[in-house]
XYZ file of C-alpha atoms in Angstrom:
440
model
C 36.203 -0.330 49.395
C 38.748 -3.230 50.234
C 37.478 -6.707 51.238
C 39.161 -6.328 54.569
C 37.656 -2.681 54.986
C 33.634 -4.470 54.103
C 34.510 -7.233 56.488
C 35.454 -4.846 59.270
C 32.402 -2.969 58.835
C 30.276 -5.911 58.800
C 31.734 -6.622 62.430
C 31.202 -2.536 63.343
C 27.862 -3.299 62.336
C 26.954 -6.289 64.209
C 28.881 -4.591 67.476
C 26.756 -1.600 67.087
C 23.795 -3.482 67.228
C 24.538 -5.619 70.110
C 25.564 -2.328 71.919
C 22.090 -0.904 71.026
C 20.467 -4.143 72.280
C 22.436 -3.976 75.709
C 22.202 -0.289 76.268
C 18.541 -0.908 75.390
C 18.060 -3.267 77.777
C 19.493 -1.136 80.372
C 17.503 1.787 80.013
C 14.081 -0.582 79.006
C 14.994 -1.939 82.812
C 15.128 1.127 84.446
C 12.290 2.689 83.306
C 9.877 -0.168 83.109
C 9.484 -0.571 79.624
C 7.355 -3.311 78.262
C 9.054 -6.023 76.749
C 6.772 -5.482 73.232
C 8.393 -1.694 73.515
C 11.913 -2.931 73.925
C 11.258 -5.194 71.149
C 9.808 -2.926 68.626
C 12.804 -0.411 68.805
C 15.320 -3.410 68.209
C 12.978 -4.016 65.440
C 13.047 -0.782 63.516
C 16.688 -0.233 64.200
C 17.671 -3.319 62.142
C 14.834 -3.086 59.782
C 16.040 0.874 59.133
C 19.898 -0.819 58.561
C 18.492 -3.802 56.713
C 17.032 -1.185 54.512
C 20.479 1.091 53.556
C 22.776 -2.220 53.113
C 22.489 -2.533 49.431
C 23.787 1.196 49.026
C 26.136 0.735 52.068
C 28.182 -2.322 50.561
C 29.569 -2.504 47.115
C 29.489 -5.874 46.889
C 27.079 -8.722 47.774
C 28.946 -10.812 49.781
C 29.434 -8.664 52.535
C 25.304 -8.324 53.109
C 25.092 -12.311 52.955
C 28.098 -12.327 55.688
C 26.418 -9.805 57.499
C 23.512 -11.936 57.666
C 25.011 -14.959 58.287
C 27.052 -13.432 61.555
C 24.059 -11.834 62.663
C 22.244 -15.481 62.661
C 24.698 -16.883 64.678
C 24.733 -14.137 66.854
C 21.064 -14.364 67.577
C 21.358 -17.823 68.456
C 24.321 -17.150 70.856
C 21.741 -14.768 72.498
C 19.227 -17.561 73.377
C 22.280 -18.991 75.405
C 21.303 -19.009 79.321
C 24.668 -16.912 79.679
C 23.610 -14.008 77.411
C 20.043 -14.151 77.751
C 19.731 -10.757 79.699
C 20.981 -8.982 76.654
C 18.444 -11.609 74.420
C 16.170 -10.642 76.382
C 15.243 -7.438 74.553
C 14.588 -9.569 71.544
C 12.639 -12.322 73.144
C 10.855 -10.762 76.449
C 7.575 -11.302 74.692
C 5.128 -13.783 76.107
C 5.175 -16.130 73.514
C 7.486 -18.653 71.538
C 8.766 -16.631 68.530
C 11.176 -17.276 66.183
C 10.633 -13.417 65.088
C 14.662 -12.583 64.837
C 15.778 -15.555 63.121
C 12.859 -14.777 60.850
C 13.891 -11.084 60.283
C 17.208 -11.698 58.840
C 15.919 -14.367 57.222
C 13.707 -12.477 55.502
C 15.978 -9.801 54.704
C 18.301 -11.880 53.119
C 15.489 -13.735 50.680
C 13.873 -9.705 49.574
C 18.108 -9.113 48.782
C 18.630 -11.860 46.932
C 15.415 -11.508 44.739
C 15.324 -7.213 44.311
C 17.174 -7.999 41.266
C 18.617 -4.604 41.666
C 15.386 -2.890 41.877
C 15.062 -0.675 45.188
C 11.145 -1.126 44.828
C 11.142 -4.550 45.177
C 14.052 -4.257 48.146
C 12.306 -0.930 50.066
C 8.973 -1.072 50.030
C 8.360 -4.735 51.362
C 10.958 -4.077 54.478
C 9.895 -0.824 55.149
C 6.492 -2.366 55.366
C 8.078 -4.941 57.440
C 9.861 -2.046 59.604
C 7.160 0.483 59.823
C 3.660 -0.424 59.652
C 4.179 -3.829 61.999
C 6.217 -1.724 64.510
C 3.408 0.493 64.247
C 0.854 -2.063 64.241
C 1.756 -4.063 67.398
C 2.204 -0.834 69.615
C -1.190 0.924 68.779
C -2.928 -2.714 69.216
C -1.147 -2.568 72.465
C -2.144 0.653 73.976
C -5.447 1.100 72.032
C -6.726 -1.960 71.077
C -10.163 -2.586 72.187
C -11.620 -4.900 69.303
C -10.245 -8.384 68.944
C -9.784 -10.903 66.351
C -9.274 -14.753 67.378
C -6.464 -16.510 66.452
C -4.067 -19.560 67.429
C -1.774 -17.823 69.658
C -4.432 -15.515 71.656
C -5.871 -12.028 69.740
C -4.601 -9.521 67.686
C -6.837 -6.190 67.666
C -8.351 -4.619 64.586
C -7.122 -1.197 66.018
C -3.745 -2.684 65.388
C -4.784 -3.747 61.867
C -6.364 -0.491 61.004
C -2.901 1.270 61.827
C -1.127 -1.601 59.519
C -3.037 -0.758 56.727
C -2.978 3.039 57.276
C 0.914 3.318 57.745
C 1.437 0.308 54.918
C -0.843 2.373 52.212
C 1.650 5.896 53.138
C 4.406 3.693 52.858
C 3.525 1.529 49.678
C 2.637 5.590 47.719
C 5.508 6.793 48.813
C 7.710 4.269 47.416
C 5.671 3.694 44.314
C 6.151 7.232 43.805
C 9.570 8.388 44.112
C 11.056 4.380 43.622
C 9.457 3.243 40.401
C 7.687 4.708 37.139
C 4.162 3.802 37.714
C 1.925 5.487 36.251
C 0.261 8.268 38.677
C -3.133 6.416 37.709
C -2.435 3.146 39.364
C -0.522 4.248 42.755
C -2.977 4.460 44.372
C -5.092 1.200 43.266
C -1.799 -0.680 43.384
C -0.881 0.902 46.789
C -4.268 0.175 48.165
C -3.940 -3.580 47.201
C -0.388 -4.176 48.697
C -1.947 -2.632 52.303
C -4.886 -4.602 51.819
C -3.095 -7.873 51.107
C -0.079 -7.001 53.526
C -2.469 -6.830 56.453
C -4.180 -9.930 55.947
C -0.964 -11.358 56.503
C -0.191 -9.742 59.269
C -3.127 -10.454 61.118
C -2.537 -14.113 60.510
C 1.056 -14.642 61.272
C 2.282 -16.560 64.002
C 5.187 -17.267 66.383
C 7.483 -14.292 64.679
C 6.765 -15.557 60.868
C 5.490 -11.962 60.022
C 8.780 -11.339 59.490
C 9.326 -13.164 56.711
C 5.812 -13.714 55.095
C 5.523 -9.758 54.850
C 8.742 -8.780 53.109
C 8.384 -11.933 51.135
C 4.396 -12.316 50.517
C 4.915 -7.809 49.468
C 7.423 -8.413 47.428
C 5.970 -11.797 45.198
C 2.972 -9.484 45.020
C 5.264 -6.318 43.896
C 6.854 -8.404 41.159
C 3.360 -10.141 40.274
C 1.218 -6.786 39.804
C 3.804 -4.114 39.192
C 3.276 -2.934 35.350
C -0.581 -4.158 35.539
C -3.324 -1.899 34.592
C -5.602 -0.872 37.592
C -8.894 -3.726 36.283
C -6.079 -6.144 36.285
C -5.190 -5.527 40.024
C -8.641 -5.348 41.398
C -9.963 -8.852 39.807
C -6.425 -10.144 41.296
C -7.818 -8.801 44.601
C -11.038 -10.228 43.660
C -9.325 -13.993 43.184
C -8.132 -13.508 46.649
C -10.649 -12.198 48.321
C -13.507 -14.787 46.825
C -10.249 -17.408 47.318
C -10.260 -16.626 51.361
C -13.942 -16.258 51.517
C -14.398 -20.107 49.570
C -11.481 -21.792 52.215
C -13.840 -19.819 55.129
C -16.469 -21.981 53.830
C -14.791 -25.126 54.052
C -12.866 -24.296 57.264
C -16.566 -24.623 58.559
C -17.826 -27.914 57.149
C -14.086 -29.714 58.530
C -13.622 -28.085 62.055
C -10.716 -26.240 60.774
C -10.172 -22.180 62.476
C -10.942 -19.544 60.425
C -6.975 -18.556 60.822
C -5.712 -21.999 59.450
C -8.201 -21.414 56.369
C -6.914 -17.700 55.417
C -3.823 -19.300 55.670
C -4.061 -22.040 53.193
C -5.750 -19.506 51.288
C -3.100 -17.238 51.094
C -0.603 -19.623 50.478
C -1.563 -21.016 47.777
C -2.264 -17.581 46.498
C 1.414 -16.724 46.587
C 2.175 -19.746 44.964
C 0.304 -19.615 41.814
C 1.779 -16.136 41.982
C 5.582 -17.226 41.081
C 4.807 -20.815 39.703
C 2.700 -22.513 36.814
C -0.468 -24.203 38.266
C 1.253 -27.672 37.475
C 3.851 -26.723 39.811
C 1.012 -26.237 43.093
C -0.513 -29.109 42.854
C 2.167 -31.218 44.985
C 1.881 -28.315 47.831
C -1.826 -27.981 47.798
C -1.540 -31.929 48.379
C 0.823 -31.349 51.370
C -1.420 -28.953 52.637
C -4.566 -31.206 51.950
C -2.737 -34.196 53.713
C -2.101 -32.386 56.996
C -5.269 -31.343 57.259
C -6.762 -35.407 56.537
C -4.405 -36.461 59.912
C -4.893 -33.348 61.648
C -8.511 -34.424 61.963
C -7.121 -37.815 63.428
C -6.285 -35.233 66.531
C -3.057 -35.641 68.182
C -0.044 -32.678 67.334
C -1.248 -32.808 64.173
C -4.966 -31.773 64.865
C -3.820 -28.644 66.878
C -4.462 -24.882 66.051
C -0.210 -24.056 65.819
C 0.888 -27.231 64.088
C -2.051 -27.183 61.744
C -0.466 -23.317 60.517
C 3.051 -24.863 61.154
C 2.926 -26.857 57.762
C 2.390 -23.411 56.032
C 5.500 -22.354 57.931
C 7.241 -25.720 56.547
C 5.690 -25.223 52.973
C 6.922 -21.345 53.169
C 10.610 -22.650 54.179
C 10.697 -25.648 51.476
C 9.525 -22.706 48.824
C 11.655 -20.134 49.634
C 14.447 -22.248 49.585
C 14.290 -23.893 46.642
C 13.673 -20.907 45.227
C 16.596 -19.522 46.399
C 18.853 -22.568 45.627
C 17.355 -22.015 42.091
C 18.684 -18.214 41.889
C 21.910 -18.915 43.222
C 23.353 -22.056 40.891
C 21.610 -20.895 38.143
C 20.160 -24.774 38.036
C 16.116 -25.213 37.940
C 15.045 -27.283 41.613
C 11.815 -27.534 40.438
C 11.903 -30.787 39.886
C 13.117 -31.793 43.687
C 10.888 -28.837 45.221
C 7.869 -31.381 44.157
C 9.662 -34.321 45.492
C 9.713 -32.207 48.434
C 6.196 -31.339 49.322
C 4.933 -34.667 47.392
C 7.304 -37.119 50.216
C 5.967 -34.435 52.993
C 2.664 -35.099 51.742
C 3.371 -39.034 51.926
C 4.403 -38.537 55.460
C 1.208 -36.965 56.534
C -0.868 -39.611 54.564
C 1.105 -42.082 57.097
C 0.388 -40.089 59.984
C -3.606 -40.216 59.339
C -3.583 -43.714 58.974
C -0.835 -44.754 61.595
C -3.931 -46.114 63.857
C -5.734 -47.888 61.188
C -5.869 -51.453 60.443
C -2.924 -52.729 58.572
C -5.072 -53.407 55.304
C -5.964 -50.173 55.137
C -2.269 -49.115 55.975
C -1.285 -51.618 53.045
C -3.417 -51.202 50.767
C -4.587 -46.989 50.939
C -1.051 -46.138 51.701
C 0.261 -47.805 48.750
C -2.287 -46.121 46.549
C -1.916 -42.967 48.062
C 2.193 -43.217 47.550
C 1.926 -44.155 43.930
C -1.053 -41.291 43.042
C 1.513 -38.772 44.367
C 4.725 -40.331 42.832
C 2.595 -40.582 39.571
C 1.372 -36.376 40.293
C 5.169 -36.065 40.775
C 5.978 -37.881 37.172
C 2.845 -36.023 35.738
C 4.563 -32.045 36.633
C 7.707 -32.746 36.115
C 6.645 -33.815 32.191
C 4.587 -30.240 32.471
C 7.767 -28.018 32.884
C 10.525 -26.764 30.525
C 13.264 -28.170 29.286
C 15.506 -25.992 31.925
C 13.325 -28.055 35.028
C 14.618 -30.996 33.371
C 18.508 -30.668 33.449
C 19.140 -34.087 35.429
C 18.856 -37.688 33.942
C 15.461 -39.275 34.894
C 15.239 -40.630 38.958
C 12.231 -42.247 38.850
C 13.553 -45.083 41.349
C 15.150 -42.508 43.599
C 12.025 -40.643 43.853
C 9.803 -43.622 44.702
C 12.181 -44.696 46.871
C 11.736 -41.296 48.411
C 7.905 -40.887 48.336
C 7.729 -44.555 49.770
C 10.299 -44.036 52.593
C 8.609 -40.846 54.140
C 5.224 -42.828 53.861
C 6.991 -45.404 56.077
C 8.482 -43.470 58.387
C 5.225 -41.813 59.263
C 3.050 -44.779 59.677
C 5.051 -47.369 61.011
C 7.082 -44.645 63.702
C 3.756 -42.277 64.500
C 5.129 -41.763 67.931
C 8.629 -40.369 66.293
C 5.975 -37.419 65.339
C 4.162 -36.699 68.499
C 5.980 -33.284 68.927
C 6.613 -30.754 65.780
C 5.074 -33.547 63.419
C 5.380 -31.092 60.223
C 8.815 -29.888 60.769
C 9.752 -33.640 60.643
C 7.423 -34.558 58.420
C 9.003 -31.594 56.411
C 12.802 -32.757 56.708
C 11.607 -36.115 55.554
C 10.685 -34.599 51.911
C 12.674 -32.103 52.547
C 16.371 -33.026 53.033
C 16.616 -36.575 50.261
C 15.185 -33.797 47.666
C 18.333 -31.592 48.549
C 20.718 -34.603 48.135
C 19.730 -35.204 45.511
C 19.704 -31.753 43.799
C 23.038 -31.096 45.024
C 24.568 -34.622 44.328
C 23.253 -34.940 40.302
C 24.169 -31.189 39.931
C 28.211 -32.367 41.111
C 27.493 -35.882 38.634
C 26.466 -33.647 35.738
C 29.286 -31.149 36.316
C 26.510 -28.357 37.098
C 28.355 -26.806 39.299
C-alpha cells in the first residue's frame, strides 16, 4: 500500500468514527439512552479498531498518525461548537480525561508489543471488553458498593471484570502465544485478578491507560514463568496492598490512595531495577508529607493525581527511551527526584523560614545525592551523557524554590505543576545533550 493510499485511510478512519459518534448521538437522543450507554459503544468501537490496526497498516507510521489526528480531534470535540457530537464521549457525570487516555494508551501497548500480538491483544481487549462490560452490569445490577474518591464503583461490576477479563486473558493465551496448557489458567487467573484491582481504583478516565499498560508490564513480566513463580508474584502484591492498607490507617490516607501507591510501585519494580524506584517512591512519599499539611494537596483526587503524574513521567520516558534508542534513565530520576523537591516545598511553605532554610536544604541535597547515588547504580548505556551534576542541582534546587517560596502558584492541580517542574528541565536536557553528543 502507497503512503498516500495509508494516509487516506487514516482520514476514512477517523471520518468513520466521527460519523459513528454523530449518528450515535442521534439515535442515543431519541431513544433516551444513558450517557454511560452512549459512551460504552464509542468505547468498544475504537477499542475493536484499535485492536486490527497493526494488521490493517503495513507500516508504523500511519497508526502513530492515526493517533495523533484522532488526539486532536478529541480535543476539537470539547470545543463549545462541537460539543453535541462530544457529547457522546463526555455525557458522563464526572471530569474524565477517558478519550485522551484511550488513544493514549493505545499508542504506548503499540509501541511496546514488540511485534508480539499477545502483548498488543490481550491488554486492549481487556481494555475493550471486560471494562465495557464492567461499567454497564455495575450500572444496571450493582447493588454492593465499594468507596472511592470519585463516588462508588460496585463489586457486581468488578465480579463481571474479572469474569469477562479471565475468558478473555485464556483465550488469548491460548490461540496468541505458546504457553504451556499448564499455566493458562494460573497465568490467566492472575492477569484478571491484578487487572481488576486496577480497575476498581482508577479515576477520572485513567483506566484507560493503566489497564492496557499495567496488563501488558505484567504480560511481559510473568509470561514464560512457571505457575509457583506467578502465585508468590501475586503473593508480593497482594501482602504489598495489604502492608500500604496498614499504613493508609495510621496517616489518614483512603484505602484507594494506598492500593494505589501500592500498585504503582508494583509496576515499577516490574520494568526497572530497585535503584531505579527509589526517586518515585520519594515523589510519592513527599506528596503524601504536604498532603497532610491539607490544602489541594491533602485531597482524595490530587492525592491519586501524583500517581497519574508519576504514570505520565514513566511512560514517557519510557517511551522516549524506545524511540531514540538513547537510555533517559538518568533524567527520568531527575524527574520524579525535582517533583519530589517541589512537594518537600509545598509541606513546608507555612513553616518558619529556619525550618524552610535549613530542612529544605537538607532535604534538596539527600535527593540530589539519591539522584548521584542511582545514576552510579545503572549501566554503562544509562550513562551516555557527560556528567551534569550542576545542572541537576540547579534543577532539584529550583523546583524546591518554586514550591515553597510561590505555594499559592499550587493551590489548584499542585502535582501536575509540581510534575512539569521535574518534569519538563529533565526533557531539555535529555533532548539538548542527546543534539551536543550527536545522539541523534
Amino acid at each position: 500500500m502507497t503512503a498516500a493510499a495509508q494516509t487516506g485511510l487514516v482520514l476514512g478512519l477517523i471520518a468513520g468514527l466521527l460519523a459513528l459518534m454523530a449518528g450515535l448521538g442521534r439515535l442515543a437522543k431519541a431513544r433516551g439512552w444513558p450517557a454511560e450507554v452512549q459512551r460504552k459503544i464509542v468505547h468498544v468501537a475504537a477499542g475493536g479498531l484499535a485492536m486490527g490496526l497493526p494488521w490493517i497498516f503495513a507500516a508504523d507510521w500511519p497508526v502513530y498518525l492515526l493517533l495523533g489526528l484522532t488526539l486532536l480531534a478529541m480535543g476539537a470535540l470539547r470545543l463549545p461548537v462541537l460539543r453535541a457530537m462530544g457529547g457522546t464521549l463526555h455525557g458522563v457525570d464526572r471530569q474524565s480525561f477517558g478519550d485522551f487516555f484511550l488513544v493514549l494508551g493505545v499508542g504506548l501497548v503499540f509501541l511496546f508489543h514488540d511485534g508480539d500480538p499477545v502483548l498488543y491483544i490481550l491488554p486492549l481487549a481487556v481494555l475493550t471488553l471486560a471494562d465495557a462490560a464492567a461499567a454497564l452490569a455495575g450500572s444496571a445490577y450493582g447493588r454492593t458498593f465499594l468507596k472511592v474518591e470519585e463516588g462508588r464503583k460496585s463489586l457486581e461490576g468488578s465480579a463481571v471484570f474479572f469474569g469477562v477479563t479471565l475468558v478473555v486473558a485464556l483465550l488469548c493465551l491460548l490461540f496468541l502465544s505458546e504457553t504451556p496448557p499448564g499455566a493458562i489458567v494460573v497465568l490467566a487467573a492472575a492477569i484478571a485478578g491484578f487487572a481488576t484491582v486496577v480497575e476498581a481504583d482508577s479515576w477520572q478516565g485513567f483506566d484507560n491507560l493503566f489497564l492496557p499498560m499495567g496488563v501488558q508490564i505484567f504480560l511481559i513480566a510473568t509470561l514464560g514463568l512457571d505457575n509457583w513463580d506467578i502465585v508468590l508474584r501475586m503473593a508480593f502484591l497482594a501482602a504489598g496492598l495489604t502492608g500500604v492498607a496498614v499504613l493508609a490507617r495510621l496517616v489518614g490516607m483512603s484505602a484507594q490512595v494506598a492500593r494505589v501507591y501500592g500498585l504503582a510501585m508494583f509496576l515499577l519494580l516490574s520494568v526497572t531495577s530497585l535503584q531505579n524506584a527509589v526517586l518515585p517512591a520519594l515523589m510519592l512519599l513527599a506528596q503524601a508529607l504536604a498532603a497532610r499539611g491539607g490544602g489541594s494537596e491533602g485531597k482524595g483526587l490530587e492525592r491519586l493525581g501524583v500517581v497519574g503524574a508519576l504514570a505520565i513521567i514513566s511512560f514517557g520516558f519510557l517511551a522516549a527511551g524506545e524511540v531514540t534508542g538513547i537510555n533517559a534513565l538518568s533524567f527520568y530520576a531527575l524527574a520524579t527526584g525535582a517533583a519530589a523537591a517541589g512537594h518537600i516545598g509545598l509541606a513546608l511553605a507555612a513553616r518558619p523560614i529556619w525550618m524552610r532554610a535549613l530542612g529544605g536544604g537538607l532535604a534538596v541535597l539527600v535527593l540530589y545525592a539519591t539522584w548521584n547515588l542511582v545514576m552510579a547504580q545503572n549501566s554503562a548505556a544509562a550513562l551516555w551523557h557527560p556528567p551534569i551534576p550542576t545542572a541537576g542541582l540547579m534543577v532539584f534546587v529550583a523546583a524546591y524554590l518554586a514550591c515553597v517560596i510561590q505555594p499559592e502558584l499550587f493551590a489548584r492541580q499542585a502535582t501536575t505543576r509540581v510534575a512539569l517542574l521535574g518534569a519538563v528541565p529533565a526533557v531539555l536536557l535529555y533532548v539538548g545533550l542527546m543534539m551536543i553528543e550527536g545522539a541523534v
